[in-house]
Amino acid sequence: MPKLETLLNNFDSYEKSIIGVEHLTSLKEVQLTGNMQNPTLCSALIEQLKAESDRRPRSNRFQVVVRYD
């Protein structure tokens, strides 16, 4: 999946994680959608994704978007 540009994840009411984002070198956007009460969307996951983006060269960073149902 090296050419994947947008990663969409729906967390609903389940706790999940995202592993391997560092291998998605063409990623431009990560969209997280789910219930505001889901601990995953209120946890360190968002900070981890932002940190991964910041580790990349400026031209290869991605945006993290969180939408609550």
mmCIF file of C-alpha atoms in Angstrom:
data_model
loop_
_atom_site.group_PDB
_atom_site.id
_atom_site.type_symbol
_atom_site.label_atom_id
_atom_site.label_comp_id
_atom_site.label_asym_id
_atom_site.label_seq_id
_atom_site.Cartn_x
_atom_site.Cartn_y
_atom_site.Cartn_z
ATOM 1 C CA MET A 1 0.000 0.000 0.000
ATOM 2 C CA PRO A 2 2.838 2.442 -0.633
ATOM 3 C CA LYS A 3 0.631 4.652 -2.846
ATOM 4 C CA LEU A 4 -2.231 5.024 -0.356
ATOM 5 C CA GLU A 5 -3.018 8.737 0.103
ATOM 6 C CA THR A 6 -6.074 8.706 2.402
ATOM 7 C CA LEU A 7 -6.663 6.373 5.333
ATOM 8 C CA LEU A 8 -10.239 6.273 6.667
ATOM 9 C CA ASN A 9 -11.032 4.636 10.007
ATOM 10 C CA ASN A 10 -14.412 4.389 11.707
ATOM 11 C CA PHE A 11 -14.070 3.641 15.408
ATOM 12 C CA ASP A 12 -17.760 3.495 16.384
ATOM 13 C CA SER A 13 -17.873 2.162 19.932
ATOM 14 C CA TYR A 14 -14.869 -0.160 19.722
ATOM 15 C CA GLU A 15 -11.320 0.526 20.800
ATOM 16 C CA LYS A 16 -8.897 0.019 17.923
ATOM 17 C CA SER A 17 -5.372 0.968 17.024
ATOM 18 C CA ILE A 18 -3.494 1.885 13.882
ATOM 19 C CA ILE A 19 -0.165 0.182 13.259
ATOM 20 C CA GLY A 20 2.298 0.661 10.414
ATOM 21 C CA VAL A 21 1.506 4.223 9.342
ATOM 22 C CA GLU A 22 5.243 4.841 9.004
ATOM 23 C CA HIS A 23 5.220 2.525 5.961
ATOM 24 C CA LEU A 24 2.523 4.539 4.158
ATOM 25 C CA THR A 25 4.933 6.961 2.545
ATOM 26 C CA SER A 26 2.406 8.607 0.189
ATOM 27 C CA LEU A 27 -0.146 9.282 2.924
ATOM 28 C CA LYS A 28 -1.675 12.761 2.773
ATOM 29 C CA GLU A 29 -4.599 12.430 5.198
ATOM 30 C CA VAL A 30 -5.813 10.205 8.046
ATOM 31 C CA GLN A 31 -9.518 10.543 8.839
ATOM 32 C CA LEU A 32 -10.760 9.160 12.158
ATOM 33 C CA THR A 33 -14.516 8.980 12.673
ATOM 34 C CA GLY A 34 -16.456 7.702 15.643
ATOM 35 C CA ASN A 35 -18.325 8.215 18.853
ATOM 36 C CA MET A 36 -17.027 10.995 21.086
ATOM 37 C CA GLN A 37 -17.140 8.572 24.038
ATOM 38 C CA ASN A 38 -14.753 6.140 22.350
ATOM 39 C CA PRO A 39 -11.501 6.194 24.341
ATOM 40 C CA THR A 40 -9.471 5.644 21.179
ATOM 41 C CA LEU A 41 -10.480 9.031 19.795
ATOM 42 C CA CYS A 42 -9.699 10.714 23.106
ATOM 43 C CA SER A 43 -6.366 8.991 23.600
ATOM 44 C CA ALA A 44 -2.762 9.179 22.572
ATOM 45 C CA LEU A 45 -3.573 7.753 19.120
ATOM 46 C CA ILE A 46 -4.132 11.220 17.682
ATOM 47 C CA GLU A 47 -0.892 12.496 19.188
ATOM 48 C CA GLN A 48 0.996 9.460 17.868
ATOM 49 C CA LEU A 49 -0.296 10.090 14.349
ATOM 50 C CA LYS A 50 0.638 13.766 14.536
ATOM 51 C CA ALA A 51 4.111 12.849 15.811
ATOM 52 C CA GLU A 52 4.568 10.437 12.898
ATOM 53 C CA SER A 53 3.590 13.175 10.470
ATOM 54 C CA ASP A 54 6.031 15.597 12.104
ATOM 55 C CA ARG A 55 8.890 13.069 11.743
ATOM 56 C CA ARG A 56 8.513 13.180 7.979
ATOM 57 C CA PRO A 57 10.054 15.750 5.656
ATOM 58 C CA ARG A 58 7.776 18.786 5.357
ATOM 59 C CA SER A 59 6.754 17.850 1.796
ATOM 60 C CA ASN A 60 5.625 14.377 2.899
ATOM 61 C CA ARG A 61 3.571 15.151 6.026
ATOM 62 C CA PHE A 62 -0.062 14.164 6.380
ATOM 63 C CA GLN A 63 -3.072 15.759 8.032
ATOM 64 C CA VAL A 64 -5.003 14.102 10.877
ATOM 65 C CA VAL A 65 -8.767 14.794 10.822
ATOM 66 C CA VAL A 66 -11.090 13.667 13.639
ATOM 67 C CA ARG A 67 -14.863 13.688 13.145
ATOM 68 C CA TYR A 68 -17.307 12.763 15.873
ATOM 69 C CA ASP A 69 -20.699 11.215 15.132
#
